[in-house]
Coordinates of C-alpha atoms and ligand atoms in Angstrom, one line a residue:
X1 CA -4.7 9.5 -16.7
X2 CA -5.5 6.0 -15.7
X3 CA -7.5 6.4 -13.0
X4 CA -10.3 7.4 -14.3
X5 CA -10.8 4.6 -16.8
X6 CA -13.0 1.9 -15.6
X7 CA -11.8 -1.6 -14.3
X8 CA -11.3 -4.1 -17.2
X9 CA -13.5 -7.2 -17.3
X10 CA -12.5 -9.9 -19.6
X11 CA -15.1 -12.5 -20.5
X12 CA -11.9 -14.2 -23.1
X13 CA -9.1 -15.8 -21.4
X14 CA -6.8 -14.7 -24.6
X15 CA -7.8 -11.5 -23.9
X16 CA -7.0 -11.7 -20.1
X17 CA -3.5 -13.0 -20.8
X18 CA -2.6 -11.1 -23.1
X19 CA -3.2 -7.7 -21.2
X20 CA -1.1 -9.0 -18.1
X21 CA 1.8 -9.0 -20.2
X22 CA 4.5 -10.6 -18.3
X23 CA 5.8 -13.8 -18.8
X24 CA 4.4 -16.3 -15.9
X25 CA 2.3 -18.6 -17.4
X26 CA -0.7 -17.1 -16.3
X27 CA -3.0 -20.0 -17.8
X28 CA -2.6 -23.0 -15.3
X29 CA -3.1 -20.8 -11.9
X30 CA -6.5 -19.3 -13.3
X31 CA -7.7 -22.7 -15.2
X32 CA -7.0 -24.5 -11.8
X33 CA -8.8 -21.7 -9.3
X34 CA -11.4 -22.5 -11.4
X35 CA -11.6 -26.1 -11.3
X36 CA -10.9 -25.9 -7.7
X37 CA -13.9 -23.4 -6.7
X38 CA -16.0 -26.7 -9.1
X39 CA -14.7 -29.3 -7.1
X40 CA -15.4 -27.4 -3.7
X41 CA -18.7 -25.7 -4.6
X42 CA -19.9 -27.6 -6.8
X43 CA -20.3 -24.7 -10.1
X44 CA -17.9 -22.9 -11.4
X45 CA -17.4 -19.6 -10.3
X46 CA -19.3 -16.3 -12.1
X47 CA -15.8 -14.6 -11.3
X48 CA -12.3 -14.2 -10.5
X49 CA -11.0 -10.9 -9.4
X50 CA -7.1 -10.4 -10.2
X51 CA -4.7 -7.8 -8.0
X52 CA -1.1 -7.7 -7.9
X53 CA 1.1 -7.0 -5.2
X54 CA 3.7 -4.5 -5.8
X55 CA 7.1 -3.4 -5.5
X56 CA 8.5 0.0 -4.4
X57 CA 11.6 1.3 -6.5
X58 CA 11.6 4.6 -4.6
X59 CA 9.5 6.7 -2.1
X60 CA 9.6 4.8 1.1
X61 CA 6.8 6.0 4.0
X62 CA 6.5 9.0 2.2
X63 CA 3.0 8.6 0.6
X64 CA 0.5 9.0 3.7
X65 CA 2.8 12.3 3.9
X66 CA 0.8 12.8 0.5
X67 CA 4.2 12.9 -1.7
X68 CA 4.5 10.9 -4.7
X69 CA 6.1 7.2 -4.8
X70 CA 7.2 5.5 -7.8
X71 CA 5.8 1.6 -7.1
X72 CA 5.4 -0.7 -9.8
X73 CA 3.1 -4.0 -10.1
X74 CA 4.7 -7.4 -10.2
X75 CA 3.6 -10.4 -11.8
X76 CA 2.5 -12.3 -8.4
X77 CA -1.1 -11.7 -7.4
X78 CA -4.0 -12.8 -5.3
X79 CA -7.1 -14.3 -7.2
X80 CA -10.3 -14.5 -6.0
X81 CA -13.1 -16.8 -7.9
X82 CA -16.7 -16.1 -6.6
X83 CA -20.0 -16.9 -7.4
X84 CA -23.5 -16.6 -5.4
X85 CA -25.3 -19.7 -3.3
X86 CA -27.6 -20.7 -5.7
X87 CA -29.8 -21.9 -3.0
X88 CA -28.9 -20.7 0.2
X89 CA -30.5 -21.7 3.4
X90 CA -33.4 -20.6 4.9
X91 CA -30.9 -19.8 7.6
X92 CA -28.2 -18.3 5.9
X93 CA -28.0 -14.6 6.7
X94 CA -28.3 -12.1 3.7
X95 CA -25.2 -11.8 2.5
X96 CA -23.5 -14.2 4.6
X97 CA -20.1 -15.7 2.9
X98 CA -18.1 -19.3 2.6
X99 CA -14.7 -17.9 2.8
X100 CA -11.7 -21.0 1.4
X101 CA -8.3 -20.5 1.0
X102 CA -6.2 -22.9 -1.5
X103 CA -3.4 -22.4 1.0
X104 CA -4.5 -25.3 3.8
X105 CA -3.3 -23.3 6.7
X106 CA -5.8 -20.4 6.1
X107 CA -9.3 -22.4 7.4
X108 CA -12.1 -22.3 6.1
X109 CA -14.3 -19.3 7.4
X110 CA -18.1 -18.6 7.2
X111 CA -19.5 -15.0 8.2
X112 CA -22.3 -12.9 7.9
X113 CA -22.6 -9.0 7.8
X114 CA -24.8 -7.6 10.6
X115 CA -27.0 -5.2 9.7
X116 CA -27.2 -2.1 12.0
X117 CA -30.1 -0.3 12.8
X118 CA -30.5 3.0 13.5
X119 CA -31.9 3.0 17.7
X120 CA -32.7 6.9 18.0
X121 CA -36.4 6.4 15.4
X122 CA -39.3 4.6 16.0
X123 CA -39.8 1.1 15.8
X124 CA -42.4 1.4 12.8
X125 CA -39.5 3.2 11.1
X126 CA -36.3 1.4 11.8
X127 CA -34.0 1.1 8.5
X128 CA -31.1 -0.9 7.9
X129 CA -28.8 2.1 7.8
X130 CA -25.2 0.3 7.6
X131 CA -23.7 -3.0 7.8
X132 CA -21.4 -4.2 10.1
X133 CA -18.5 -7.2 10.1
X134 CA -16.5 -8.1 13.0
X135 CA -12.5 -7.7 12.5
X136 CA -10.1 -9.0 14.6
X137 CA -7.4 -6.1 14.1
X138 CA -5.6 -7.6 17.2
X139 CA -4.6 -10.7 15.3
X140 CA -3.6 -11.8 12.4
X141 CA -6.4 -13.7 10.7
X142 CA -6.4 -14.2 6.5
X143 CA -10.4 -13.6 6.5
X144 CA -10.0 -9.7 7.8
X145 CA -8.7 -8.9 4.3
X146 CA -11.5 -10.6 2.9
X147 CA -14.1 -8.6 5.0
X148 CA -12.2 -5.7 4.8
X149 CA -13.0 -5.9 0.8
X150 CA -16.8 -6.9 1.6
X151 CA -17.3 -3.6 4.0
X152 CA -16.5 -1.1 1.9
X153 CA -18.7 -2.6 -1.1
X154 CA -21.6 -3.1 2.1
X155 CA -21.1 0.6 3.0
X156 CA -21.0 2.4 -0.4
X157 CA -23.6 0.1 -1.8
X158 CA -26.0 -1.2 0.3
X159 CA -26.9 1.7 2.6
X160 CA -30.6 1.8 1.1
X161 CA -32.1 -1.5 2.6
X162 CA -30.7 -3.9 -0.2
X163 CA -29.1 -7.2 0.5
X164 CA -26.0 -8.3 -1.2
X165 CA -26.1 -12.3 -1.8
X166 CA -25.0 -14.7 -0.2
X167 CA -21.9 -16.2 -1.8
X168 CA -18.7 -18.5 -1.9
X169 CA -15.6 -17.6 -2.5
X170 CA -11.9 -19.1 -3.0
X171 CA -8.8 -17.4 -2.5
X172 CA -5.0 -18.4 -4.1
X173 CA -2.1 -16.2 -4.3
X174 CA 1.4 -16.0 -5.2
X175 CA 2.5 -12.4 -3.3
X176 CA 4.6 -13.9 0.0
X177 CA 2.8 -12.5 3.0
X178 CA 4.1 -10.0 5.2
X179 CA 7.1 -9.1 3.2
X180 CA 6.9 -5.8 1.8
X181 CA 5.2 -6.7 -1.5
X182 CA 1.8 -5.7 -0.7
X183 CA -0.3 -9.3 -0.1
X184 CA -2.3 -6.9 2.3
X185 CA -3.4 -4.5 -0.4
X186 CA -3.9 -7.0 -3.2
X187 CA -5.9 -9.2 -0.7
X188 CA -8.2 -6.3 0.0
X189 CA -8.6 -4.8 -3.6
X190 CA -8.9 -8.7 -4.9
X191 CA -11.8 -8.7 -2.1
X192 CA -13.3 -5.3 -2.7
X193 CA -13.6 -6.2 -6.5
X194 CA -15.0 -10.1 -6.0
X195 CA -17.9 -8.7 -4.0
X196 CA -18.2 -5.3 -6.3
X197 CA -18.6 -8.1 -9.4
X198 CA -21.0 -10.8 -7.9
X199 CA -23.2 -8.4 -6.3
X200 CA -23.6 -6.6 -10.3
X201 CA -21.8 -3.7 -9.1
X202 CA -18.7 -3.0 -11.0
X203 CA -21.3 -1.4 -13.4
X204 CA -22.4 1.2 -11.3
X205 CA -21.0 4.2 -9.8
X206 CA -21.5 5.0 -6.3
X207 CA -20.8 8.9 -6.6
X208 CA -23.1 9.1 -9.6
X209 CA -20.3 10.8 -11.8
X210 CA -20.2 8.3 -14.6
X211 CA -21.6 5.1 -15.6
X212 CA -19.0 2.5 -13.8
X213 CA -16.7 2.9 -11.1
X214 CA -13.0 3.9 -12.2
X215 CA -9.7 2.9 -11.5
X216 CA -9.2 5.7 -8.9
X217 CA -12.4 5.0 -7.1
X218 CA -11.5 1.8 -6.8
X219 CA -8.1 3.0 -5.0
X220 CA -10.4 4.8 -2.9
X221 CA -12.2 2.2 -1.9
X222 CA -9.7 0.0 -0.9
X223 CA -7.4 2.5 1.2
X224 CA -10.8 3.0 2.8
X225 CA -11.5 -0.6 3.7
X226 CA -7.6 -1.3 4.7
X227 CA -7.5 0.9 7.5
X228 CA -10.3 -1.5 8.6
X229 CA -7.7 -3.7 9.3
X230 CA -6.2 -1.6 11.9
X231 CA -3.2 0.2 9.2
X232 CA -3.2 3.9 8.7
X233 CA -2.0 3.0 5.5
X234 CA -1.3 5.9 2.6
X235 CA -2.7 4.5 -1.1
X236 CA 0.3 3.8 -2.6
X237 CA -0.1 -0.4 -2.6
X238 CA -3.9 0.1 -3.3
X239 CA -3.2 2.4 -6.5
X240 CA 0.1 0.2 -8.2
X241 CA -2.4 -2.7 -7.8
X242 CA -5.1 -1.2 -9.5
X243 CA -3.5 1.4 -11.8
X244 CA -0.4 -0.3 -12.8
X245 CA 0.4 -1.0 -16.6
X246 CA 2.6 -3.7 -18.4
X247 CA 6.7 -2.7 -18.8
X248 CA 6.1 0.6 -16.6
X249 CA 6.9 1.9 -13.5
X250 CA 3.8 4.4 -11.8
X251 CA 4.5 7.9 -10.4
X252 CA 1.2 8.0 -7.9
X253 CA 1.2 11.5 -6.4
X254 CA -1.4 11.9 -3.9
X255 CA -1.6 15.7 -4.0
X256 CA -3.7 18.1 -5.0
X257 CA -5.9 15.0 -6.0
X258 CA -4.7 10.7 -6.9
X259 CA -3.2 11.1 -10.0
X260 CA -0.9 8.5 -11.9
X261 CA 1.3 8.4 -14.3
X262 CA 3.6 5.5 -16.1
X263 CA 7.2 6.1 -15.8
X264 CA 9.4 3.8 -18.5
X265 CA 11.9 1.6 -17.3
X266 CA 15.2 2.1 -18.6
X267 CA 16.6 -1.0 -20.6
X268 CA 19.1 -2.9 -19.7
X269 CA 18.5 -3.2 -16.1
X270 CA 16.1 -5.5 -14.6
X271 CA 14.7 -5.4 -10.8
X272 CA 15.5 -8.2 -8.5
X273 CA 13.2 -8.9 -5.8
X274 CA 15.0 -10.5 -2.2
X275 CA 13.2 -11.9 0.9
X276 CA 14.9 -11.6 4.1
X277 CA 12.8 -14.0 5.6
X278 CA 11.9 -11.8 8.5
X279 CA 8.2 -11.5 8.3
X280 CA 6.6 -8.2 9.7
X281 CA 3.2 -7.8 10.2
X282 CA 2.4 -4.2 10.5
X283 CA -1.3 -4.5 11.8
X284 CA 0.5 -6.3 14.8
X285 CA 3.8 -3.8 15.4
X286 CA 1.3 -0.7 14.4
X287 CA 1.6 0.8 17.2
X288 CA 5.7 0.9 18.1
X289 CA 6.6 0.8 14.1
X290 CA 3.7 2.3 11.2
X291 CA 1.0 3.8 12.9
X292 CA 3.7 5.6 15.1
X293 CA 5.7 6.8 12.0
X294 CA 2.2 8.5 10.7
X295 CA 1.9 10.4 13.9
X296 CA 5.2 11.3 14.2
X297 CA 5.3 12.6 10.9
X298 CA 2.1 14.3 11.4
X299 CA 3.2 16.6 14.3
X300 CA 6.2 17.1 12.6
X301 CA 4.5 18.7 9.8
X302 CA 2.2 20.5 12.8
X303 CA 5.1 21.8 13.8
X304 CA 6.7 23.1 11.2
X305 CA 4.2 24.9 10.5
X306 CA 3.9 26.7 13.2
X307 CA 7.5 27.6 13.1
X308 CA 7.1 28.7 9.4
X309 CA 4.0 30.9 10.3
X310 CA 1.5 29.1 8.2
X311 CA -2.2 28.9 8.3
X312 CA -3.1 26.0 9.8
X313 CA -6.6 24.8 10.7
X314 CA -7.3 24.0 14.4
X315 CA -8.2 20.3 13.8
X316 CA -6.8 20.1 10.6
X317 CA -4.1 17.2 10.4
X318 CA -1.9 19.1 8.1
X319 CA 0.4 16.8 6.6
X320 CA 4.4 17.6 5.5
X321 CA 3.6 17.6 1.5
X322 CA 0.8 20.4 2.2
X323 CA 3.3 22.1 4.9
X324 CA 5.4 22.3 1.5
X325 CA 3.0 23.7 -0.8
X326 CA 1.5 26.7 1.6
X327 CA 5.2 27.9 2.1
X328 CA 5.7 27.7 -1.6
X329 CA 2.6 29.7 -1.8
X330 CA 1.1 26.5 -4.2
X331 CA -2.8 27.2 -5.1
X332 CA -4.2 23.8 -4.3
X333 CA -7.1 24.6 -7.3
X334 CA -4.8 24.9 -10.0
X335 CA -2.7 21.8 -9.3
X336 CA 0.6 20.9 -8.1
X337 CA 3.5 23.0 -8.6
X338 CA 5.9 22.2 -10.9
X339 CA 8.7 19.7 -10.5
X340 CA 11.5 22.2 -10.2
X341 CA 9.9 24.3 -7.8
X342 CA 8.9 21.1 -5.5
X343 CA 12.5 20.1 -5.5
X344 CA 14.0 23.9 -4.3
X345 CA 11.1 23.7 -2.1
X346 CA 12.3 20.3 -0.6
X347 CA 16.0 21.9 0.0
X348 CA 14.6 24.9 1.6
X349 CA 13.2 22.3 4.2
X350 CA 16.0 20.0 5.2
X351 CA 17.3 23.1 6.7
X352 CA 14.1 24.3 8.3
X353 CA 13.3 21.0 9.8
X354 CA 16.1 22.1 12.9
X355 CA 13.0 23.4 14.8
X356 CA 11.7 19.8 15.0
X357 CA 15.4 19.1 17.3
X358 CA 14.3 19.1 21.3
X359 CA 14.8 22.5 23.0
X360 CA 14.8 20.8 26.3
X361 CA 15.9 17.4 26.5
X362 CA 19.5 16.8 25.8
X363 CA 18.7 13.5 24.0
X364 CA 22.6 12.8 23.2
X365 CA 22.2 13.1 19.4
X366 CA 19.1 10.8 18.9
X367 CA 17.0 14.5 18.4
X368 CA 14.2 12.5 20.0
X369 CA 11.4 14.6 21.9
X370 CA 9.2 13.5 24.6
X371 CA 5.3 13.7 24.6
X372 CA 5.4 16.9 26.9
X373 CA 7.9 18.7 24.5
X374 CA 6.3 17.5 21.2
X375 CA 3.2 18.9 22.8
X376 CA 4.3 22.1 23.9
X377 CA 6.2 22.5 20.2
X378 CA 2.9 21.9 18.5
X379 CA 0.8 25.0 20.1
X380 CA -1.7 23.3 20.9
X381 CA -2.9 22.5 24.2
X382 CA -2.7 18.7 25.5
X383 CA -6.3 18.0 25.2
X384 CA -6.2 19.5 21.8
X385 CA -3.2 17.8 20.6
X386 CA -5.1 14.2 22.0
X387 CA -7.9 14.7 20.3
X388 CA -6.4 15.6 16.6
X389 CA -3.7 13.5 16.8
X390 CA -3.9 10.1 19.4
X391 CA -7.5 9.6 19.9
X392 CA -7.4 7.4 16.5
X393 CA -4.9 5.7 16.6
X394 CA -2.6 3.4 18.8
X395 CA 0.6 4.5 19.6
X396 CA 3.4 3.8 22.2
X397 CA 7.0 5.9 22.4
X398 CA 8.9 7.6 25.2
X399 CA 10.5 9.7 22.2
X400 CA 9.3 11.0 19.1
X401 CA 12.1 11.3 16.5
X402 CA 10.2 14.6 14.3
X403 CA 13.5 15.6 12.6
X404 CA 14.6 12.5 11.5
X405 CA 11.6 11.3 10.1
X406 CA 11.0 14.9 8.4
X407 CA 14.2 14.3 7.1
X408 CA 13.6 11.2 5.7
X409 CA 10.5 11.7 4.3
X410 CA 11.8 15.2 2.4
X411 CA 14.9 13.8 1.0
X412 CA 13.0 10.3 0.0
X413 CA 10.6 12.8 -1.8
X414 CA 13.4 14.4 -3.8
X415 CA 15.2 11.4 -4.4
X416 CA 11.8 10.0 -6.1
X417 CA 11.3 13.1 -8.6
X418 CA 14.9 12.8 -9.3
X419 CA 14.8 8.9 -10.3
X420 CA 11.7 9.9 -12.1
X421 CA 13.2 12.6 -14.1
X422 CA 16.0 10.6 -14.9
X423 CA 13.7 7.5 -16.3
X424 CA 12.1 10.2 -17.9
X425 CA 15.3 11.7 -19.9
X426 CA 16.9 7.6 -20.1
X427 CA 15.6 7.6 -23.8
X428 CA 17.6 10.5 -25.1
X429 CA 20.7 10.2 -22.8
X430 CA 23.6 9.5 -24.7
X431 CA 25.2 6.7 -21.9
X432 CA 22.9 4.1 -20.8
X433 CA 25.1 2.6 -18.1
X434 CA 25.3 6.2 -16.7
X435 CA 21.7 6.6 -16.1
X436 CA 21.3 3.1 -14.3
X437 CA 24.0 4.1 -12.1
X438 CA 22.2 7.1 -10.9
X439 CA 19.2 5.4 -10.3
X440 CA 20.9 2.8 -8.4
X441 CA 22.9 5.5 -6.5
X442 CA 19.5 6.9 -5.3
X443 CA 18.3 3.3 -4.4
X444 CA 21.4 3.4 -2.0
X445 CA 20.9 6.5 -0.4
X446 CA 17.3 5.7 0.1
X447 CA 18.1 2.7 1.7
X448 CA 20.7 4.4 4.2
X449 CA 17.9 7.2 5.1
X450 CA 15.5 4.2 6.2
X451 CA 17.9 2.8 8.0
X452 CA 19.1 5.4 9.9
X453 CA 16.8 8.4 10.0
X454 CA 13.4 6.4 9.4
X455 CA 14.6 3.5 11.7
X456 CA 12.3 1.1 9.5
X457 CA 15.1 -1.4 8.4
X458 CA 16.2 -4.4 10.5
X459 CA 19.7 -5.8 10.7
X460 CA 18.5 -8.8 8.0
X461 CA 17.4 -6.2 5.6
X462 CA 21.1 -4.5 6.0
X463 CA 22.6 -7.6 5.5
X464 CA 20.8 -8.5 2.2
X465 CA 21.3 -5.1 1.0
X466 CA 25.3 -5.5 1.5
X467 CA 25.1 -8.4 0.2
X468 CA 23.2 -7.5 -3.0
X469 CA 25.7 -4.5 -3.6
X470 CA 28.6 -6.9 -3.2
X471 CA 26.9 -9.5 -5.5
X472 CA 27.4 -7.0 -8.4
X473 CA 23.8 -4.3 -7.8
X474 CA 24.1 -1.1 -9.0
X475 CA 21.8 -0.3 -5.9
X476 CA 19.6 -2.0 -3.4
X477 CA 17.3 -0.7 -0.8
X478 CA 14.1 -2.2 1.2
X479 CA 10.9 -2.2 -0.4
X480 CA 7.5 -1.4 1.9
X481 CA 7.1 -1.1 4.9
X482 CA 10.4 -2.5 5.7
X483 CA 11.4 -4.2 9.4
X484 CA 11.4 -7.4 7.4
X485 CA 9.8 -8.2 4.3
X486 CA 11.6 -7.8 0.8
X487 CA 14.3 -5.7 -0.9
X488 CA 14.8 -4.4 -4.2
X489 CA 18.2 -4.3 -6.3
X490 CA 18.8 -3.2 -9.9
X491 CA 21.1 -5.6 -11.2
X492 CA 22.3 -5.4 -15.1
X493 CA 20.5 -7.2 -17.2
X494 CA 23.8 -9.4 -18.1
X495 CA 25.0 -10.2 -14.3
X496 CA 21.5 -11.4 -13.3
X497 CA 22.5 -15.0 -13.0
X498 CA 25.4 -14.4 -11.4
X499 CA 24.0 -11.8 -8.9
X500 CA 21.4 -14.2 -8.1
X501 CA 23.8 -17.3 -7.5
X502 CA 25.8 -15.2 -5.4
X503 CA 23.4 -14.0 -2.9
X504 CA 21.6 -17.5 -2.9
X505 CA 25.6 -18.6 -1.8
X506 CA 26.5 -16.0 0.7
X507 CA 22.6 -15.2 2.4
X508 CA 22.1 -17.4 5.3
X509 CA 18.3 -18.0 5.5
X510 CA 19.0 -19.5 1.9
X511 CA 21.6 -21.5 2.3
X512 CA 20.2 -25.4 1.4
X513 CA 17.1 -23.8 -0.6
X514 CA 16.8 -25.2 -4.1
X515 CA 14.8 -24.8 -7.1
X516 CA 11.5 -23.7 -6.7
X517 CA 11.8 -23.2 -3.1
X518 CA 14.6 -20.4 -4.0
X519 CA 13.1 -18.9 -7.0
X520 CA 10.0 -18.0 -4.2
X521 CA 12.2 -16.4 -2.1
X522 CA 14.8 -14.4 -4.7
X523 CA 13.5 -13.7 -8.3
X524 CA 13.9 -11.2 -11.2
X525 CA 10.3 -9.1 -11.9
X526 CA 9.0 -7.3 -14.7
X527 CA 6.0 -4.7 -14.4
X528 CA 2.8 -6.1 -14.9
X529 CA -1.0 -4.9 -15.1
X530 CA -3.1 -3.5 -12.4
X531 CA -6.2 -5.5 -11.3
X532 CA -9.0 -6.8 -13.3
X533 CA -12.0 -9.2 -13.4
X534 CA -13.0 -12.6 -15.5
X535 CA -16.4 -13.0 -16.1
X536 CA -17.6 -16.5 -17.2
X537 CA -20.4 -16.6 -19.3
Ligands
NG1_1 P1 3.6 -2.5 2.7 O1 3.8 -2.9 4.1 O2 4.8 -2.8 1.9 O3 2.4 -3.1 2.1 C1 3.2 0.0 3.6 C2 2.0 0.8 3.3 C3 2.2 1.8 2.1 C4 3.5 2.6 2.4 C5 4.7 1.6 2.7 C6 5.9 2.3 3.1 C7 -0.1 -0.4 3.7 C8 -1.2 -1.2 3.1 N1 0.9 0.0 2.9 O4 3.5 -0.9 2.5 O5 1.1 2.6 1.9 O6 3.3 3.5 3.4 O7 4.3 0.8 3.8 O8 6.4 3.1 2.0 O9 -0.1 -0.1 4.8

């Protein structure tokens, strides 16, 4: 569906408001970006790129497995306003940027793509072949997003000897950082979008399959130029920030193909977003926390496979979705297996998944594995194993938990279908307060099986979960990432003040915060629209 309709650009404010359909008032924050990137530049900007940041209902670390997450755009966003140096220095570098940041703690930052040229021809015949921009993936720095945006836009779209322009930009945003609600992606497809739009390409179509690029390739992109930040990320944030529509949740599936699909809300509950105030910056923990999850999961799937007896390319980095489908016997061409079939599927494997339980090492209940065993589970030799599944990435563990994470990630899959089927049904089911306890009864057990079998909660995020559930939430689990960062409770649509009081009252980290300060930290949220662009004319 969605994603493969083109990116809107709005060139009428009305217009732009009225399509975000939530109820911030949307007005002041654009009007004053705008008067901002005057007073700093001097012009106003050509435009300002919109992207959301997101929360999670369901599906936690399950979408780089390649199964389907049920995300939903909120109403905070980043926005970029850009526009090209009118007259840039004789010294300025093609395509060099004036990177500012309305928040005072994120300096201002000036860089320049390098061109890279290809060594093995002849000097008479040296092209610029690609582009390159230093990131610091060791550190966080506020810019990498930003030039994470600019590379894949370089890459894709000026391979042929072009040079973007050279332009300024301002950056303002509302999604907290580091706190499960997806700053990280909206920064990077805010960015990827600003330089798509000043350098005239949002009209054009890299692939060549149409006549501007779509919602989907956009999601491409932008999964693309986050892993530039040092995150194996799947493209879950990426495609609720683009894809997202108003009053909706969005089924991504990632499998055969990105597809997307809006999932009502039922009425009378309403999402409340919580910060635990424990930031976690996963291009910093990659290595113990996320990227480690990937590869565990990934030789999980390996080696299942092998017990299973399925085909399984050499190099191939099968993951645990596709693991699914062969021993379903799924053809891949004629699209994804029905739901009901998926789901037996998914039961078959939380028994099958004992293979992933050491053989050797006693491991007193923890089912960890060591390198050495995981190694010899997998079939593959040690060089082999390196090279497919180490040699691009970062990782440090003494075990490797495979069957909890498998697990995890198959019963976080069926728990998603199941809280999409029921949104689904909501409209014709004859008790309203039924259905929203089912859905919060999933958010529960989701929340347990991150805790305990994906080990990606944190004692805070516990805490605030208790504490939600005692406070009056049907259900309430982490959203993201987790190890910090935010959770998500469905509360009924009548005990919102009350729930919200009561947390503020019985949370530490809130205890003094007032007003604004405590509407930033807990706050209701209602589905809004994916990214777009303003054009002034
Ligand atoms: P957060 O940290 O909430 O942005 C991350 C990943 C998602 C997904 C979730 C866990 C990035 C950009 N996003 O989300 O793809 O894997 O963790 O469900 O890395």
């Amino acid at each position: 569906m969605a994603a493969e309709q083109p990116i809107p650009v709005y060139t009428n404010l009305s217009d732009l408001y009225g399509s975000l359909g939530t109820s911030l008032n949307h007005a002041e924050k654009w009007n004053s970006i705008a008067e901002e990137f005057q007073q700093r530049f001097g012009r106003k900007p050509a435009y300002i790129a919109r992207a959301p940041g997101r929360v999670n209902l369901i599906g936690e670390h399950i979408d780089y497995c390649l199964f389907g997450v049920l995300p939903a755009a909120i109403e905070r966003d980043i926005l970029i306003a850009i526009g090209r140096r009118p007259n840039p220095n004789a010294e300025d570098a093609p395509g060099s940027v004036v990177a500012e940041n309305v928040q005072t703690k994120y300096t201002r930052q000036v860089f320049a793509p390098a061109p890279r040229r290809r060594a093995s021809v002849s000097e008479e015949e040296v092209r610029l072949e690609e582009w390159h921009l230093d990131i610091n993936t060791k550190q966080l720095r506020w810019e990498s997003y930003v030039k994470a945006g600019y590379y894949g836009v370089l890459i894709n779209y000026f391979a042929g000897g072009q040079n973007p322009a050279s332009v300024d930009l301002l950056v303002t945003g509302t999604v907290p950082a580091g706190s499960g609600l997806s700053s990280s992606a909206a920064m990077v497809v805010a960015s990827t979008l600003a330089f798509l739009a000043v350098n005239e390409k949002l009209e054009a179509n890299f692939t060549g399959n149409g006549p501007k690029i779509s919602k989907g390739q956009l999601v491409e992109m932008a999964v693309a130029n986050e892993k530039r930040v040092g995150v194996n990320s799947g493209g879950m944030d990426q495609a609720a920030s683009v894809i997202s529509v108003p009053s909706s949740a969005l089924y991504i599936s990632f499998f055969p193909e990105l597809s997307a699909s809006a999932v009502p809300l039922p009425t009378g509950a309403i999402f409340i977003i919580a910060n635990s105030l424990v930031v976690s910056d996963k291009a910093v923990t990659a290595k113990h926390n996320y990227n480690l999850r990937v590869v565990e999961t990934l030789a999980a799937a390996r080696i299942l496979a092998r017990h299973l007896e399925l085909k399984v390319g050499k190099t191939e980095k099968v993951t645990l979705r596709e693991v699914v489908g062969r021993l379903a016997g799924e053809v891949e061409e004629v699209g994804a297996m029905p739901v009901e079939w998926l789901l037996e599927t998914l039961k078959r494997m939380e028994r099958e998944i004992e293979c992933l339980k050491p053989k050797k090492s006693s491991g007193e209940g923890q089912f960890g594995v060591t390198m050495e065993e995981m190694i010899e589970m997998s079939g593959m030799t040690a060089e082999e194993f390196k090279e497919v599944y180490l040699s691009w990435v970062e990782v440090e563990a003494t075990q490797f938990q495979l069957y909890k994470r498998a697990k995890h990630v198959f019963s976080e899959a069926s728990r998603v279908l199941q809280f999409r089927q029921i949104c689904l049904a909501a409209e014709s089911s004859p008790s309203p307060s039924d259905v929203i306890k089912d859905l919060g009864k999933l958010m529960n057990e989701s929340q347990t099986s991150c805790d305990e079998l994906f080990q990606c909660s944190c004692p805070e995020l516990n805490e605030l979960t208790n504490i939600a559930k005692d406070a009056g939430a049907i259900g309430s689990r982490l959203t993201g990432a987790g190890w910090g960062g935010c959770t998500v409770s469905l509360v009924a649509e009548g005990d919102v003040d009350a729930f919200i009081k009561k947390v503020s009252a019985t949370y530490g980290p809130y205890k003094g915060l007032q007003d604004t300060a405590l509407s930033e930290v807990i706050f209701a949220t209602k589905p809004s629209s994916g990214a777009c662009v303003y054009k002034f004319e």
